[in-house]
mmCIF file of C-alpha atoms and ligand atoms in Angstrom:
data_model
loop_
_atom_site.group_PDB
_atom_site.id
_atom_site.type_symbol
_atom_site.label_atom_id
_atom_site.label_comp_id
_atom_site.label_asym_id
_atom_site.label_seq_id
_atom_site.Cartn_x
_atom_site.Cartn_y
_atom_site.Cartn_z
ATOM 1 C CA MET A 1 -74.347 11.764 205.934
ATOM 2 C CA LYS A 2 -74.388 15.374 206.187
ATOM 3 C CA LEU A 3 -71.677 16.965 203.730
ATOM 4 C CA ILE A 4 -69.879 20.467 203.440
ATOM 5 C CA PHE A 5 -67.243 20.460 201.301
ATOM 6 C CA ILE A 6 -64.995 23.573 201.512
ATOM 7 C CA GLY A 7 -61.653 25.094 199.183
ATOM 8 C CA PRO A 8 -61.672 27.950 197.433
ATOM 9 C CA GLN A 9 -62.628 28.308 193.634
ATOM 10 C CA GLY A 10 -60.114 25.679 191.431
ATOM 11 C CA SER A 11 -59.321 23.345 195.036
ATOM 12 C CA GLY A 12 -61.299 20.138 193.245
ATOM 13 C CA LYS A 13 -64.095 20.499 196.252
ATOM 14 C CA GLY A 14 -66.834 20.257 192.670
ATOM 15 C CA THR A 15 -65.137 17.177 191.767
ATOM 16 C CA GLN A 16 -64.007 15.406 194.700
ATOM 17 C CA ALA A 17 -68.053 16.151 195.911
ATOM 18 C CA GLU A 18 -68.979 14.409 192.769
ATOM 19 C CA ILE A 19 -66.887 11.449 193.143
ATOM 20 C CA ILE A 20 -67.244 10.892 197.091
ATOM 21 C CA SER A 21 -71.352 11.055 196.421
ATOM 22 C CA GLU A 22 -71.083 7.937 194.208
ATOM 23 C CA GLU A 23 -69.527 6.532 196.626
ATOM 24 C CA LEU A 24 -71.172 6.841 199.747
ATOM 25 C CA GLY A 25 -74.257 6.983 197.171
ATOM 26 C CA ILE A 26 -74.939 11.006 198.570
ATOM 27 C CA PRO A 27 -76.278 14.301 196.455
ATOM 28 C CA HIS A 28 -73.877 15.742 195.426
ATOM 29 C CA ILE A 29 -75.910 19.617 196.320
ATOM 30 C CA SER A 30 -73.971 22.932 194.510
ATOM 31 C CA THR A 31 -75.218 26.080 194.803
ATOM 32 C CA GLY A 32 -73.593 27.173 191.686
ATOM 33 C CA ASP A 33 -75.023 24.496 189.749
ATOM 34 C CA LEU A 34 -78.524 25.511 191.239
ATOM 35 C CA PHE A 35 -77.916 28.872 189.908
ATOM 36 C CA ARG A 36 -76.262 28.196 186.758
ATOM 37 C CA GLU A 37 -79.221 25.499 185.754
ATOM 38 C CA ALA A 38 -82.445 27.986 187.143
ATOM 39 C CA GLU A 39 -84.611 29.207 185.068
ATOM 40 C CA GLY A 40 -87.347 32.357 184.672
ATOM 41 C CA GLU A 41 -87.641 34.870 187.182
ATOM 42 C CA VAL A 42 -84.763 33.551 189.704
ATOM 43 C CA LYS A 43 -82.246 33.047 187.102
ATOM 44 C CA GLY A 44 -82.944 37.549 186.122
ATOM 45 C CA GLN A 45 -82.624 37.417 189.701
ATOM 46 C CA VAL A 46 -78.733 36.297 190.716
ATOM 47 C CA ASP A 47 -77.839 36.149 186.980
ATOM 48 C CA LEU A 48 -75.478 39.388 186.758
ATOM 49 C CA TYR A 49 -74.295 38.774 190.909
ATOM 50 C CA MET A 50 -72.542 35.784 189.387
ATOM 51 C CA GLN A 51 -71.104 37.402 186.404
ATOM 52 C CA SER A 52 -69.189 39.640 188.711
ATOM 53 C CA GLY A 53 -68.481 36.488 190.788
ATOM 54 C CA LYS A 54 -70.110 38.780 194.022
ATOM 55 C CA LEU A 55 -72.562 36.691 195.904
ATOM 56 C CA VAL A 56 -76.094 36.320 195.466
ATOM 57 C CA PRO A 57 -78.230 37.421 198.291
ATOM 58 C CA ASP A 58 -78.629 34.510 201.199
ATOM 59 C CA GLU A 59 -81.254 34.752 202.132
ATOM 60 C CA LEU A 60 -83.087 33.136 198.473
ATOM 61 C CA THR A 61 -79.224 31.224 198.341
ATOM 62 C CA LEU A 62 -81.491 29.105 201.322
ATOM 63 C CA LYS A 63 -84.842 29.486 199.566
ATOM 64 C CA ILE A 64 -83.385 27.650 196.312
ATOM 65 C CA LEU A 65 -81.106 25.382 199.078
ATOM 66 C CA LYS A 66 -84.487 23.986 201.462
ATOM 67 C CA GLN A 67 -86.185 23.381 198.107
ATOM 68 C CA ARG A 68 -83.342 20.683 197.015
ATOM 69 C CA ILE A 69 -82.624 19.356 200.782
ATOM 70 C CA SER A 70 -86.377 19.049 200.868
ATOM 71 C CA GLN A 71 -85.730 16.509 198.162
ATOM 72 C CA PRO A 72 -86.484 12.072 198.961
ATOM 73 C CA ASP A 73 -83.313 11.946 197.715
ATOM 74 C CA CYS A 74 -81.300 13.926 200.677
ATOM 75 C CA LYS A 75 -83.487 11.701 203.406
ATOM 76 C CA LYS A 76 -80.072 9.880 203.894
ATOM 77 C CA GLY A 77 -77.654 12.753 203.277
ATOM 78 C CA PHE A 78 -76.339 14.977 200.609
ATOM 79 C CA ILE A 79 -72.440 17.250 200.081
ATOM 80 C CA LEU A 80 -73.237 20.560 199.847
ATOM 81 C CA ASP A 81 -70.297 22.416 198.164
ATOM 82 C CA GLY A 82 -70.063 26.016 198.078
ATOM 83 C CA PHE A 83 -73.428 26.881 200.795
ATOM 84 C CA PRO A 84 -72.171 27.566 203.297
ATOM 85 C CA ARG A 85 -70.076 30.824 202.122
ATOM 86 C CA ASN A 86 -70.355 33.276 205.032
ATOM 87 C CA ILE A 87 -71.777 33.230 208.826
ATOM 88 C CA ASN A 88 -74.755 34.581 208.230
ATOM 89 C CA GLN A 89 -74.934 30.722 206.401
ATOM 90 C CA VAL A 90 -73.907 28.934 208.462
ATOM 91 C CA ASN A 91 -76.397 30.598 210.694
ATOM 92 C CA LEU A 92 -79.384 29.725 208.156
ATOM 93 C CA LEU A 93 -78.736 26.466 207.380
ATOM 94 C CA LYS A 94 -78.269 26.120 211.077
ATOM 95 C CA THR A 95 -82.188 26.534 211.572
ATOM 96 C CA ILE A 96 -82.491 23.837 208.667
ATOM 97 C CA THR A 97 -80.939 21.231 209.145
ATOM 98 C CA GLU A 98 -77.593 20.018 211.136
ATOM 99 C CA ILE A 99 -73.267 19.037 209.554
ATOM 100 C CA ASP A 100 -72.020 15.987 210.489
ATOM 101 C CA LYS A 101 -68.360 16.906 209.391
ATOM 102 C CA VAL A 102 -67.104 19.908 207.268
ATOM 103 C CA ILE A 103 -64.537 19.166 205.236
ATOM 104 C CA GLU A 104 -61.898 21.657 204.087
ATOM 105 C CA ILE A 105 -59.957 21.178 201.200
ATOM 106 C CA THR A 106 -56.315 23.904 200.775
ATOM 107 C CA LEU A 107 -55.165 25.628 197.899
ATOM 108 C CA SER A 108 -52.828 28.385 197.544
ATOM 109 C CA ASP A 109 -53.742 31.059 195.584
ATOM 110 C CA PHE A 110 -51.551 31.081 193.351
ATOM 111 C CA GLU A 111 -52.266 27.590 191.923
ATOM 112 C CA ALA A 112 -55.826 28.507 191.918
ATOM 113 C CA LEU A 113 -55.643 30.760 189.731
ATOM 114 C CA LYS A 114 -53.895 28.707 187.559
ATOM 115 C CA ARG A 115 -56.127 26.118 187.614
ATOM 116 C CA LEU A 116 -59.362 28.737 187.244
ATOM 117 C CA GLU A 117 -57.900 30.413 184.177
ATOM 118 C CA GLY A 118 -57.518 27.136 182.911
ATOM 119 C CA ARG A 119 -60.756 25.727 183.467
ATOM 120 C CA VAL A 120 -62.401 24.061 180.372
ATOM 121 C CA SER A 121 -65.875 22.364 179.849
ATOM 122 C CA CYS A 122 -67.624 20.823 177.426
ATOM 123 C CA GLU A 123 -70.804 22.143 175.608
ATOM 124 C CA LYS A 124 -72.162 19.218 174.855
ATOM 125 C CA CYS A 125 -71.740 16.781 177.514
ATOM 126 C CA LYS A 126 -70.524 19.009 180.062
ATOM 127 C CA GLU A 127 -66.628 17.626 180.517
ATOM 128 C CA GLY A 128 -64.566 18.971 182.557
ATOM 129 C CA TYR A 129 -60.881 19.891 181.894
ATOM 130 C CA ASN A 130 -58.071 22.287 182.499
ATOM 131 C CA LEU A 131 -55.770 23.553 179.582
ATOM 132 C CA PHE A 132 -52.960 24.114 182.512
ATOM 133 C CA THR A 133 -52.774 20.627 184.739
ATOM 134 C CA GLU A 134 -54.089 17.369 184.373
ATOM 135 C CA PRO A 135 -56.785 16.677 183.030
ATOM 136 C CA LYS A 136 -56.390 18.249 179.968
ATOM 137 C CA PRO A 137 -57.862 17.985 177.066
ATOM 138 C CA LYS A 138 -56.368 16.558 173.418
ATOM 139 C CA ASN A 139 -57.106 18.979 171.587
ATOM 140 C CA PRO A 140 -57.830 22.802 173.502
ATOM 141 C CA LEU A 141 -61.091 23.363 171.876
ATOM 142 C CA HIS A 142 -62.625 20.223 171.085
ATOM 143 C CA CYS A 143 -63.716 17.764 173.820
ATOM 144 C CA ASP A 144 -61.977 14.815 174.366
ATOM 145 C CA LEU A 145 -65.235 12.226 174.208
ATOM 146 C CA CYS A 146 -67.670 14.061 172.391
ATOM 147 C CA GLY A 147 -66.080 16.553 170.372
ATOM 148 C CA GLY A 148 -68.352 19.377 171.166
ATOM 149 C CA ARG A 149 -67.046 23.025 171.687
ATOM 150 C CA LEU A 150 -64.874 23.214 175.415
ATOM 151 C CA VAL A 151 -66.042 27.514 176.819
ATOM 152 C CA ARG A 152 -65.020 29.057 180.062
ATOM 153 C CA ARG A 153 -67.263 29.394 182.596
ATOM 154 C CA ASP A 154 -68.592 33.174 182.472
ATOM 155 C CA ASP A 155 -67.161 33.536 185.680
ATOM 156 C CA ASP A 156 -63.620 32.441 184.770
ATOM 157 C CA ASN A 157 -62.434 35.125 184.101
ATOM 158 C CA GLU A 158 -59.279 37.737 185.882
ATOM 159 C CA GLN A 159 -61.411 39.867 187.352
ATOM 160 C CA ALA A 160 -64.642 37.740 188.613
ATOM 161 C CA ILE A 161 -61.383 34.822 189.531
ATOM 162 C CA LYS A 162 -59.847 37.183 191.860
ATOM 163 C CA LYS A 163 -62.807 38.642 193.281
ATOM 164 C CA ARG A 164 -63.741 34.831 194.358
ATOM 165 C CA LEU A 165 -60.744 34.310 195.825
ATOM 166 C CA GLU A 166 -60.667 37.409 197.920
ATOM 167 C CA ILE A 167 -64.735 36.794 198.762
ATOM 168 C CA TYR A 168 -63.296 33.350 199.782
ATOM 169 C CA HIS A 169 -59.867 34.294 201.950
ATOM 170 C CA LYS A 170 -62.634 36.944 203.671
ATOM 171 C CA GLU A 171 -66.161 35.636 203.946
ATOM 172 C CA THR A 172 -65.197 32.085 203.739
ATOM 173 C CA GLU A 173 -62.555 31.003 206.015
ATOM 174 C CA PRO A 174 -64.000 32.656 208.990
ATOM 175 C CA ILE A 175 -67.030 30.325 208.726
ATOM 176 C CA LEU A 176 -64.081 27.513 209.447
ATOM 177 C CA ASN A 177 -63.653 28.542 212.874
ATOM 178 C CA GLU A 178 -67.676 27.304 213.446
ATOM 179 C CA TYR A 179 -67.467 23.932 212.549
ATOM 180 C CA LYS A 180 -63.704 22.792 214.516
ATOM 181 C CA ASP A 181 -65.267 20.368 215.930
ATOM 182 C CA ILE A 182 -65.881 18.151 212.782
ATOM 183 C CA LEU A 183 -63.134 19.743 210.237
ATOM 184 C CA ILE A 184 -61.210 17.722 208.900
ATOM 185 C CA LYS A 185 -58.652 19.060 206.488
ATOM 186 C CA ILE A 186 -57.115 18.075 203.026
ATOM 187 C CA ASN A 187 -54.684 19.245 201.101
ATOM 188 C CA GLY A 188 -55.817 19.516 197.532
ATOM 189 C CA GLU A 189 -52.686 20.657 195.923
ATOM 190 C CA GLN A 190 -52.392 16.191 195.126
ATOM 191 C CA ASN A 191 -53.811 14.552 192.001
ATOM 192 C CA ILE A 192 -57.388 13.198 191.936
ATOM 193 C CA GLU A 193 -56.820 9.932 193.324
ATOM 194 C CA LYS A 194 -55.060 11.207 196.547
ATOM 195 C CA ILE A 195 -56.986 13.902 197.595
ATOM 196 C CA THR A 196 -60.223 10.795 196.826
ATOM 197 C CA GLN A 197 -58.129 9.028 199.256
ATOM 198 C CA ASP A 198 -57.641 10.828 202.303
ATOM 199 C CA ILE A 199 -60.954 12.307 201.727
ATOM 200 C CA LEU A 200 -62.269 8.951 202.041
ATOM 201 C CA LYS A 201 -59.770 7.840 204.781
ATOM 202 C CA ALA A 202 -60.790 10.787 206.814
ATOM 203 C CA LEU A 203 -64.391 9.532 206.588
ATOM 204 C CA ARG A 204 -64.356 6.139 207.580
HETATM 205 P P1 AMP B 1 -69.572 28.409 192.568
HETATM 206 O O1 AMP B 1 -70.136 27.521 191.378
HETATM 207 O O2 AMP B 1 -69.867 27.677 193.652
HETATM 208 O O3 AMP B 1 -67.914 28.822 192.113
HETATM 209 O O4 AMP B 1 -70.311 29.721 192.478
HETATM 210 C C1 AMP B 1 -70.571 30.776 191.298
HETATM 211 C C2 AMP B 1 -71.271 31.784 191.696
HETATM 212 O O5 AMP B 1 -72.729 31.615 192.239
HETATM 213 C C3 AMP B 1 -70.451 33.075 192.698
HETATM 214 O O6 AMP B 1 -69.570 33.077 192.447
HETATM 215 C C4 AMP B 1 -72.277 33.022 193.388
HETATM 216 O O7 AMP B 1 -72.508 34.581 192.459
HETATM 217 C C5 AMP B 1 -73.379 32.153 193.415
HETATM 218 N N1 AMP B 1 -72.711 31.462 194.370
HETATM 219 C C6 AMP B 1 -72.456 29.700 193.828
HETATM 220 N N2 AMP B 1 -73.065 29.682 195.511
HETATM 221 C C7 AMP B 1 -73.473 31.140 196.747
HETATM 222 C C8 AMP B 1 -74.159 31.107 198.878
HETATM 223 N N3 AMP B 1 -73.664 29.697 199.018
HETATM 224 N N4 AMP B 1 -73.828 32.246 198.401
HETATM 225 C C9 AMP B 1 -74.328 33.173 197.969
HETATM 226 N N5 AMP B 1 -74.060 32.441 196.266
HETATM 227 C C10 AMP B 1 -73.573 31.954 195.346
#
């Protein structure tokens, strides 16, 4: 099954994509993660866009994605998280693959800002927490699991967050209309387990 998860930053789509990916045995592909893990020339090309919350150019994004979905583990399907983000990317995606279902996770801007400002993760083991909402770490500075330092993402500062939400409404939300025949809408203002149940129920 080839799925797309769409939702504003902070909607928990990354967390859900990870859980559903394990449930269905298909890889979770986040273009944001692919860029954060990039090295060398690509890293140099994407860093400035990412730090200011702007979108990386579509052609470069497609190239990275195409490489990833041509790997053997994507044969049975995959979950795309963070792609496509605008109409041009929808059209580019059509040229490389077909999508079965699109899951939209909804969240108000108010809740998104609150969640993103509190978002931290462990520098060492990458476990994610939120300082204001569950799952909170026992100690705001250190990871519960390995004691590593808890850090914010470079682009989780107020200015970059507002920019990312603005781009979401202006460029990403309109693409939902392109997928209206295969769209499943899920309420993101519920706990993690309930959201997972709702997604799995809708996919069955
Ligand atoms: P994310 O982790 O999905 O919030 O993505 C972090 C950053 O990576 C974004 O703010 C963009 O700079 C870049 N990025 C991720 N996915 C895309 C995409 N589909 N198109 C362009 N830029 C992207």
